[in-house]
Amino acid sequence: MTTAPRPAAELSADEARRIALRAQGFLGAPDRRAGVRGVLRSLGQVQLDTISVLARSHELIPYARLGAVGRPTVEKAYWSEAHAFEYWSHAACVLPVEEWPHFAFRRRAYRDRPHWGHELSPGAYDKVIAQLRDQGPLTATELGGAKNKGEWWDWSDSKIAVERALMYGEVVVTERRGWKRVYDLAERAIPRALLHDDLDDTECVRRLVRQAGEALGVGTRADIADYHRIKAEQFDAVVEASGLVPVTVAGWGKPAWADPAALATEPRGRHRTTLLSPFDSLVWERPRTERIFGFTHRLEAYVPKQKRIHGYFAMPVLAGGRLVGRVDPAREGSTLVAKQVSLDGPKAVPAVAKALREAAEWVGCDAVTVERVNHPELVPALLKALA
């Protein structure tokens, strides 16, 4: 366990919360000129997920920060002009292409891995590489089929091979087409100046620890290491050289580190009011969300329906720099349906209504209906605010 040196600053819990909000793009005027690509560069990654309710999570994340940016604009920003690639970071994530060299440590670790969940058939690896070289970018289906006839994890030989090549860094995912990964050779997809594994493991991890600290603003060892799924001992080995500075945060009870630039100016500006994807880096780590916001949130998509409290894809509502409730949305034609609304009290009503109206407009809905509210006495006020 790291023993932190003397802290450079002592922060109140409220100061830490505001620093985190600004670092994540929710406090202050958004940089609309930089747009979606600016959000991606600032966060360092955007997590992907299969669930699509209002929209997919990688669309919801820039929307939450920028407002109603068009969904085709989001996709184009990620996947055109060799701006980004998909790889394993916090999970499967869209990453700025500039980060390619810093994941050399992970590519090496995958190459050295002694065993895999899927056996690689002789010749399959060379075959998919040859197909991609001859035919250009292809999906797993186009490479010969993604699955055999068994369950979803019963991958075909070509799918096993191309995913192995992806982990090794010989192949890159350059876009999602109908949610299918599109694979291409790294030598074509990654700019020549970035296509190298020259950085040693220590330098890769040092860079990613620094980037995670900047994206979070302030965080504990677990917060920062979790951002790119770095091991705790790897964090310990580089944090002193990362440029992050040790701080104490009132009530956290754990050593913390901050981006020195985040400490240089007071975080001020306009707060966003918005629905958040459960996979948004502001809230994806439950202990951090509880520590910063006093708000316990759990994705219930994989919880049996009868045991759900807030709903299948309950989205936290951010307003005034606080998490004030949850909405479990669905779409029925041109209507956004709030299947479950969980309010933290009467003061949350205007913010939740505003977040719902804006989200409805963004996805092309012209009406909002509400099915259930945890405080039935607040239903009239919520409906009035939505009208």
PDB file of C-alpha atoms in Angstrom, residues 62-289:
ATOM      1  CA  PRO A  62     -20.724  13.546 -24.960  1.00  0.00           C
ATOM      2  CA  TYR A  63     -24.425  14.442 -24.879  1.00  0.00           C
ATOM      3  CA  ALA A  64     -24.286  14.797 -21.091  1.00  0.00           C
ATOM      4  CA  ARG A  65     -21.468  17.328 -21.403  1.00  0.00           C
ATOM      5  CA  LEU A  66     -22.284  19.193 -24.609  1.00  0.00           C
ATOM      6  CA  GLY A  67     -26.061  18.994 -24.827  1.00  0.00           C
ATOM      7  CA  ALA A  68     -27.999  17.958 -27.901  1.00  0.00           C
ATOM      8  CA  VAL A  69     -25.135  17.204 -30.285  1.00  0.00           C
ATOM      9  CA  GLY A  70     -26.470  15.098 -33.145  1.00  0.00           C
ATOM     10  CA  ARG A  71     -25.996  11.362 -32.809  1.00  0.00           C
ATOM     11  CA  PRO A  72     -24.524  11.013 -36.342  1.00  0.00           C
ATOM     12  CA  THR A  73     -22.103  13.785 -35.370  1.00  0.00           C
ATOM     13  CA  VAL A  74     -20.996  11.737 -32.381  1.00  0.00           C
ATOM     14  CA  GLU A  75     -20.298   8.657 -34.488  1.00  0.00           C
ATOM     15  CA  LYS A  76     -18.449  10.650 -37.138  1.00  0.00           C
ATOM     16  CA  ALA A  77     -16.326  12.366 -34.502  1.00  0.00           C
ATOM     17  CA  TYR A  78     -15.198   9.042 -33.087  1.00  0.00           C
ATOM     18  CA  TRP A  79     -14.686   7.013 -36.217  1.00  0.00           C
ATOM     19  CA  SER A  80     -13.534   9.314 -39.019  1.00  0.00           C
ATOM     20  CA  GLU A  81     -10.075  10.580 -39.931  1.00  0.00           C
ATOM     21  CA  ALA A  82      -8.229   7.995 -37.807  1.00  0.00           C
ATOM     22  CA  HIS A  83      -9.108   9.985 -34.711  1.00  0.00           C
ATOM     23  CA  ALA A  84      -9.855   7.076 -32.364  1.00  0.00           C
ATOM     24  CA  PHE A  85      -9.601   3.343 -31.888  1.00  0.00           C
ATOM     25  CA  GLU A  86     -11.300   0.786 -29.659  1.00  0.00           C
ATOM     26  CA  TYR A  87      -9.310  -1.165 -27.100  1.00  0.00           C
ATOM     27  CA  TRP A  88      -9.395  -2.577 -23.579  1.00  0.00           C
ATOM     28  CA  SER A  89      -9.023   0.190 -21.011  1.00  0.00           C
ATOM     29  CA  HIS A  90     -11.550   0.540 -18.170  1.00  0.00           C
ATOM     30  CA  ALA A  91     -13.538  -1.917 -20.286  1.00  0.00           C
ATOM     31  CA  ALA A  92     -14.048  -1.889 -24.056  1.00  0.00           C
ATOM     32  CA  CYS A  93     -13.548   1.817 -24.751  1.00  0.00           C
ATOM     33  CA  VAL A  94     -13.162   4.363 -27.515  1.00  0.00           C
ATOM     34  CA  LEU A  95      -9.705   5.884 -27.062  1.00  0.00           C
ATOM     35  CA  PRO A  96      -8.013   8.905 -28.658  1.00  0.00           C
ATOM     36  CA  VAL A  97      -5.566   7.643 -31.236  1.00  0.00           C
ATOM     37  CA  GLU A  98      -2.792   9.567 -29.450  1.00  0.00           C
ATOM     38  CA  GLU A  99      -3.053   7.044 -26.629  1.00  0.00           C
ATOM     39  CA  TRP A 100      -2.022   4.103 -28.833  1.00  0.00           C
ATOM     40  CA  PRO A 101       1.656   4.122 -27.715  1.00  0.00           C
ATOM     41  CA  HIS A 102       0.666   4.156 -24.034  1.00  0.00           C
ATOM     42  CA  PHE A 103      -1.151   0.826 -24.283  1.00  0.00           C
ATOM     43  CA  ALA A 104       1.998  -0.986 -25.414  1.00  0.00           C
ATOM     44  CA  PHE A 105       2.309  -2.410 -21.886  1.00  0.00           C
ATOM     45  CA  ARG A 106      -1.096  -4.065 -22.221  1.00  0.00           C
ATOM     46  CA  ARG A 107      -0.398  -5.398 -25.696  1.00  0.00           C
ATOM     47  CA  ARG A 108       2.826  -6.952 -24.401  1.00  0.00           C
ATOM     48  CA  ALA A 109       1.004  -8.467 -21.436  1.00  0.00           C
ATOM     49  CA  TYR A 110      -1.559 -10.047 -23.764  1.00  0.00           C
ATOM     50  CA  ARG A 111       1.183 -11.477 -25.974  1.00  0.00           C
ATOM     51  CA  ASP A 112       2.863 -13.018 -22.925  1.00  0.00           C
ATOM     52  CA  ARG A 113      -0.364 -14.431 -21.498  1.00  0.00           C
ATOM     53  CA  PRO A 114       0.080 -18.185 -20.998  1.00  0.00           C
ATOM     54  CA  HIS A 115      -3.521 -19.266 -21.579  1.00  0.00           C
ATOM     55  CA  TRP A 116      -6.784 -18.079 -23.114  1.00  0.00           C
ATOM     56  CA  GLY A 117     -10.463 -18.848 -22.836  1.00  0.00           C
ATOM     57  CA  HIS A 118     -10.557 -19.869 -26.492  1.00  0.00           C
ATOM     58  CA  GLU A 119      -8.187 -22.210 -28.308  1.00  0.00           C
ATOM     59  CA  LEU A 120      -6.673 -20.796 -31.492  1.00  0.00           C
ATOM     60  CA  SER A 121      -6.911 -23.184 -34.460  1.00  0.00           C
ATOM     61  CA  PRO A 122      -3.750 -23.690 -36.554  1.00  0.00           C
ATOM     62  CA  GLY A 123      -3.588 -21.255 -39.452  1.00  0.00           C
ATOM     63  CA  ALA A 124      -6.607 -19.186 -38.363  1.00  0.00           C
ATOM     64  CA  TYR A 125      -4.543 -16.208 -37.204  1.00  0.00           C
ATOM     65  CA  ASP A 126      -2.559 -15.902 -40.438  1.00  0.00           C
ATOM     66  CA  LYS A 127      -5.750 -16.350 -42.452  1.00  0.00           C
ATOM     67  CA  VAL A 128      -7.589 -13.372 -40.915  1.00  0.00           C
ATOM     68  CA  ILE A 129      -4.504 -11.177 -41.223  1.00  0.00           C
ATOM     69  CA  ALA A 130      -4.276 -12.090 -44.907  1.00  0.00           C
ATOM     70  CA  GLN A 131      -7.991 -11.373 -45.418  1.00  0.00           C
ATOM     71  CA  LEU A 132      -7.703  -7.943 -43.851  1.00  0.00           C
ATOM     72  CA  ARG A 133      -4.596  -7.148 -45.873  1.00  0.00           C
ATOM     73  CA  ASP A 134      -6.280  -8.162 -49.129  1.00  0.00           C
ATOM     74  CA  GLN A 135      -9.848  -6.952 -48.553  1.00  0.00           C
ATOM     75  CA  GLY A 136      -9.572  -3.989 -46.201  1.00  0.00           C
ATOM     76  CA  PRO A 137     -11.639  -3.422 -43.020  1.00  0.00           C
ATOM     77  CA  LEU A 138     -14.039  -6.282 -42.224  1.00  0.00           C
ATOM     78  CA  THR A 139     -16.451  -7.382 -39.501  1.00  0.00           C
ATOM     79  CA  ALA A 140     -16.178 -10.818 -37.892  1.00  0.00           C
ATOM     80  CA  THR A 141     -19.148 -11.915 -40.003  1.00  0.00           C
ATOM     81  CA  GLU A 142     -17.324 -10.858 -43.161  1.00  0.00           C
ATOM     82  CA  LEU A 143     -14.192 -12.675 -41.982  1.00  0.00           C
ATOM     83  CA  GLY A 144     -16.112 -15.943 -41.896  1.00  0.00           C
ATOM     84  CA  GLY A 145     -18.693 -15.666 -39.157  1.00  0.00           C
ATOM     85  CA  ALA A 146     -18.534 -14.583 -35.534  1.00  0.00           C
ATOM     86  CA  LYS A 147     -20.021 -17.693 -33.929  1.00  0.00           C
ATOM     87  CA  ASN A 148     -20.338 -21.439 -34.286  1.00  0.00           C
ATOM     88  CA  LYS A 149     -23.761 -22.928 -33.634  1.00  0.00           C
ATOM     89  CA  GLY A 150     -23.484 -22.980 -29.833  1.00  0.00           C
ATOM     90  CA  GLU A 151     -23.985 -20.267 -27.214  1.00  0.00           C
ATOM     91  CA  TRP A 152     -22.850 -16.667 -27.665  1.00  0.00           C
ATOM     92  CA  TRP A 153     -19.341 -17.395 -26.333  1.00  0.00           C
ATOM     93  CA  ASP A 154     -18.897 -20.227 -28.839  1.00  0.00           C
ATOM     94  CA  TRP A 155     -16.784 -18.114 -31.165  1.00  0.00           C
ATOM     95  CA  SER A 156     -15.780 -19.183 -34.648  1.00  0.00           C
ATOM     96  CA  ASP A 157     -12.115 -19.747 -35.498  1.00  0.00           C
ATOM     97  CA  SER A 158     -11.966 -16.442 -37.356  1.00  0.00           C
ATOM     98  CA  LYS A 159     -13.521 -14.529 -34.436  1.00  0.00           C
ATOM     99  CA  ILE A 160     -11.042 -16.068 -31.968  1.00  0.00           C
ATOM    100  CA  ALA A 161      -8.159 -15.222 -34.284  1.00  0.00           C
ATOM    101  CA  VAL A 162      -9.127 -11.620 -34.977  1.00  0.00           C
ATOM    102  CA  GLU A 163      -9.810 -10.908 -31.292  1.00  0.00           C
ATOM    103  CA  ARG A 164      -6.380 -12.324 -30.464  1.00  0.00           C
ATOM    104  CA  ALA A 165      -4.838 -10.080 -33.115  1.00  0.00           C
ATOM    105  CA  LEU A 166      -6.742  -7.141 -31.611  1.00  0.00           C
ATOM    106  CA  MET A 167      -5.287  -7.810 -28.162  1.00  0.00           C
ATOM    107  CA  TYR A 168      -1.796  -8.154 -29.612  1.00  0.00           C
ATOM    108  CA  GLY A 169      -2.095  -4.859 -31.486  1.00  0.00           C
ATOM    109  CA  GLU A 170      -1.711  -6.238 -34.995  1.00  0.00           C
ATOM    110  CA  VAL A 171      -5.373  -5.469 -35.642  1.00  0.00           C
ATOM    111  CA  VAL A 172      -7.409  -2.420 -34.609  1.00  0.00           C
ATOM    112  CA  VAL A 173     -11.133  -1.835 -34.215  1.00  0.00           C
ATOM    113  CA  THR A 174     -11.726   1.301 -36.253  1.00  0.00           C
ATOM    114  CA  GLU A 175     -15.509   1.640 -35.852  1.00  0.00           C
ATOM    115  CA  ARG A 176     -18.741  -0.075 -34.888  1.00  0.00           C
ATOM    116  CA  ARG A 177     -21.079  -0.843 -37.794  1.00  0.00           C
ATOM    117  CA  GLY A 178     -24.519  -1.922 -36.644  1.00  0.00           C
ATOM    118  CA  TRP A 179     -22.759  -2.531 -33.334  1.00  0.00           C
ATOM    119  CA  LYS A 180     -20.383  -5.008 -34.983  1.00  0.00           C
ATOM    120  CA  ARG A 181     -16.696  -4.348 -34.586  1.00  0.00           C
ATOM    121  CA  VAL A 182     -14.929  -3.401 -37.807  1.00  0.00           C
ATOM    122  CA  TYR A 183     -11.335  -4.663 -37.843  1.00  0.00           C
ATOM    123  CA  ASP A 184      -8.405  -3.337 -39.816  1.00  0.00           C
ATOM    124  CA  LEU A 185      -4.651  -3.769 -39.756  1.00  0.00           C
ATOM    125  CA  ALA A 186      -2.946  -1.450 -37.288  1.00  0.00           C
ATOM    126  CA  GLU A 187      -0.378  -0.584 -39.945  1.00  0.00           C
ATOM    127  CA  ARG A 188      -3.180   1.023 -41.982  1.00  0.00           C
ATOM    128  CA  ALA A 189      -5.358   2.435 -39.220  1.00  0.00           C
ATOM    129  CA  ILE A 190      -2.844   4.008 -36.835  1.00  0.00           C
ATOM    130  CA  PRO A 191      -0.806   7.029 -38.010  1.00  0.00           C
ATOM    131  CA  ARG A 192       2.782   6.071 -38.676  1.00  0.00           C
ATOM    132  CA  ALA A 193       4.192   8.402 -36.011  1.00  0.00           C
ATOM    133  CA  LEU A 194       2.112   6.668 -33.322  1.00  0.00           C
ATOM    134  CA  LEU A 195       2.456   3.072 -34.523  1.00  0.00           C
ATOM    135  CA  HIS A 196       5.119   1.813 -32.146  1.00  0.00           C
ATOM    136  CA  ASP A 197       5.630  -0.049 -28.886  1.00  0.00           C
ATOM    137  CA  ASP A 198       8.772   1.880 -27.983  1.00  0.00           C
ATOM    138  CA  LEU A 199       7.671   2.960 -24.490  1.00  0.00           C
ATOM    139  CA  ASP A 200       8.547   0.580 -21.679  1.00  0.00           C
ATOM    140  CA  ASP A 201       5.895  -0.604 -19.254  1.00  0.00           C
ATOM    141  CA  THR A 202       6.809   1.915 -16.578  1.00  0.00           C
ATOM    142  CA  GLU A 203       6.484   4.871 -18.925  1.00  0.00           C
ATOM    143  CA  CYS A 204       3.185   3.596 -20.323  1.00  0.00           C
ATOM    144  CA  VAL A 205       1.690   3.230 -16.868  1.00  0.00           C
ATOM    145  CA  ARG A 206       3.111   6.553 -15.684  1.00  0.00           C
ATOM    146  CA  ARG A 207       1.430   8.314 -18.583  1.00  0.00           C
ATOM    147  CA  LEU A 208      -1.907   6.596 -18.002  1.00  0.00           C
ATOM    148  CA  VAL A 209      -1.845   7.344 -14.265  1.00  0.00           C
ATOM    149  CA  ARG A 210      -1.231  11.005 -15.067  1.00  0.00           C
ATOM    150  CA  GLN A 211      -4.016  11.028 -17.663  1.00  0.00           C
ATOM    151  CA  ALA A 212      -6.460   9.365 -15.263  1.00  0.00           C
ATOM    152  CA  GLY A 213      -5.594  11.877 -12.542  1.00  0.00           C
ATOM    153  CA  GLU A 214      -6.213  14.747 -14.933  1.00  0.00           C
ATOM    154  CA  ALA A 215      -9.529  13.283 -16.084  1.00  0.00           C
ATOM    155  CA  LEU A 216     -10.724  12.711 -12.519  1.00  0.00           C
ATOM    156  CA  GLY A 217      -9.289  15.924 -11.074  1.00  0.00           C
ATOM    157  CA  VAL A 218      -8.720  14.286  -7.714  1.00  0.00           C
ATOM    158  CA  GLY A 219      -8.880  10.658  -6.671  1.00  0.00           C
ATOM    159  CA  THR A 220      -7.689   7.916  -4.393  1.00  0.00           C
ATOM    160  CA  ARG A 221      -5.294   5.190  -5.413  1.00  0.00           C
ATOM    161  CA  ALA A 222      -8.250   2.931  -6.254  1.00  0.00           C
ATOM    162  CA  ASP A 223     -10.034   5.679  -8.235  1.00  0.00           C
ATOM    163  CA  ILE A 224      -7.047   6.467 -10.419  1.00  0.00           C
ATOM    164  CA  ALA A 225      -5.848   2.882 -10.923  1.00  0.00           C
ATOM    165  CA  ASP A 226      -9.364   1.739 -11.853  1.00  0.00           C
ATOM    166  CA  TYR A 227      -9.697   4.343 -14.605  1.00  0.00           C
ATOM    167  CA  HIS A 228      -7.596   2.283 -17.036  1.00  0.00           C
ATOM    168  CA  ARG A 229      -7.695  -0.957 -14.988  1.00  0.00           C
ATOM    169  CA  ILE A 230      -4.101  -0.590 -13.823  1.00  0.00           C
ATOM    170  CA  LYS A 231      -2.915  -2.829 -10.997  1.00  0.00           C
ATOM    171  CA  ALA A 232      -2.441  -1.198  -7.598  1.00  0.00           C
ATOM    172  CA  GLU A 233       1.249  -2.104  -7.490  1.00  0.00           C
ATOM    173  CA  GLN A 234       1.734  -0.547 -10.938  1.00  0.00           C
ATOM    174  CA  PHE A 235       0.159   2.658  -9.646  1.00  0.00           C
ATOM    175  CA  ASP A 236       2.435   2.601  -6.591  1.00  0.00           C
ATOM    176  CA  ALA A 237       5.523   2.279  -8.775  1.00  0.00           C
ATOM    177  CA  VAL A 238       4.841   5.384 -10.867  1.00  0.00           C
ATOM    178  CA  VAL A 239       2.642   7.797  -8.916  1.00  0.00           C
ATOM    179  CA  GLU A 240       5.566   9.786  -7.517  1.00  0.00           C
ATOM    180  CA  ALA A 241       6.896  10.372 -11.047  1.00  0.00           C
ATOM    181  CA  SER A 242       3.462  10.945 -12.579  1.00  0.00           C
ATOM    182  CA  GLY A 243       3.256  14.653 -11.751  1.00  0.00           C
ATOM    183  CA  LEU A 244       0.116  14.200  -9.643  1.00  0.00           C
ATOM    184  CA  VAL A 245       0.366  15.754  -6.201  1.00  0.00           C
ATOM    185  CA  PRO A 246      -0.728  14.215  -2.899  1.00  0.00           C
ATOM    186  CA  VAL A 247      -3.685  15.853  -1.160  1.00  0.00           C
ATOM    187  CA  THR A 248      -6.011  15.120   1.717  1.00  0.00           C
ATOM    188  CA  VAL A 249      -9.773  15.349   1.310  1.00  0.00           C
ATOM    189  CA  ALA A 250     -11.977  15.815   4.343  1.00  0.00           C
ATOM    190  CA  GLY A 251     -14.052  12.725   5.031  1.00  0.00           C
ATOM    191  CA  TRP A 252     -12.348  10.478   2.501  1.00  0.00           C
ATOM    192  CA  GLY A 253     -10.152   8.701   5.013  1.00  0.00           C
ATOM    193  CA  LYS A 254      -7.716   7.613   2.295  1.00  0.00           C
ATOM    194  CA  PRO A 255      -4.667   9.185   0.647  1.00  0.00           C
ATOM    195  CA  ALA A 256      -5.532  11.048  -2.536  1.00  0.00           C
ATOM    196  CA  TRP A 257      -3.757  12.660  -5.481  1.00  0.00           C
ATOM    197  CA  ALA A 258      -4.785  15.587  -7.646  1.00  0.00           C
ATOM    198  CA  ASP A 259      -3.929  17.143 -10.967  1.00  0.00           C
ATOM    199  CA  PRO A 260      -1.842  20.203 -10.028  1.00  0.00           C
ATOM    200  CA  ALA A 261      -3.601  22.249 -12.717  1.00  0.00           C
ATOM    201  CA  ALA A 262      -6.926  21.462 -11.018  1.00  0.00           C
ATOM    202  CA  LEU A 263      -5.626  22.964  -7.783  1.00  0.00           C
ATOM    203  CA  ALA A 264      -4.333  26.134  -9.436  1.00  0.00           C
ATOM    204  CA  THR A 265      -7.741  27.767  -9.995  1.00  0.00           C
ATOM    205  CA  GLU A 266     -11.050  27.620  -8.195  1.00  0.00           C
ATOM    206  CA  PRO A 267     -13.602  25.490 -10.080  1.00  0.00           C
ATOM    207  CA  ARG A 268     -16.448  27.814 -10.971  1.00  0.00           C
ATOM    208  CA  GLY A 269     -19.073  28.149 -13.677  1.00  0.00           C
ATOM    209  CA  ARG A 270     -22.387  26.817 -14.861  1.00  0.00           C
ATOM    210  CA  HIS A 271     -23.498  23.338 -13.838  1.00  0.00           C
ATOM    211  CA  ARG A 272     -24.991  20.895 -16.328  1.00  0.00           C
ATOM    212  CA  THR A 273     -28.421  19.404 -15.665  1.00  0.00           C
ATOM    213  CA  THR A 274     -28.572  16.061 -17.427  1.00  0.00           C
ATOM    214  CA  LEU A 275     -29.212  12.342 -17.359  1.00  0.00           C
ATOM    215  CA  LEU A 276     -26.037  10.284 -16.948  1.00  0.00           C
ATOM    216  CA  SER A 277     -25.219   6.919 -18.427  1.00  0.00           C
ATOM    217  CA  PRO A 278     -24.399   4.405 -15.673  1.00  0.00           C
ATOM    218  CA  PHE A 279     -21.184   3.849 -17.649  1.00  0.00           C
ATOM    219  CA  ASP A 280     -20.188   7.524 -17.461  1.00  0.00           C
ATOM    220  CA  SER A 281     -16.771   7.944 -15.850  1.00  0.00           C
ATOM    221  CA  LEU A 282     -18.268  10.465 -13.418  1.00  0.00           C
ATOM    222  CA  VAL A 283     -20.281   7.686 -11.742  1.00  0.00           C
ATOM    223  CA  TRP A 284     -19.037   4.299 -12.971  1.00  0.00           C
ATOM    224  CA  GLU A 285     -17.132   3.457  -9.763  1.00  0.00           C
ATOM    225  CA  ARG A 286     -19.630   2.995  -6.937  1.00  0.00           C
ATOM    226  CA  PRO A 287     -17.308   3.711  -3.957  1.00  0.00           C
ATOM    227  CA  ARG A 288     -16.127   6.966  -5.560  1.00  0.00           C
ATOM    228  CA  THR A 289     -19.696   8.045  -6.372  1.00  0.00           C
TER     229      THR A 289
END
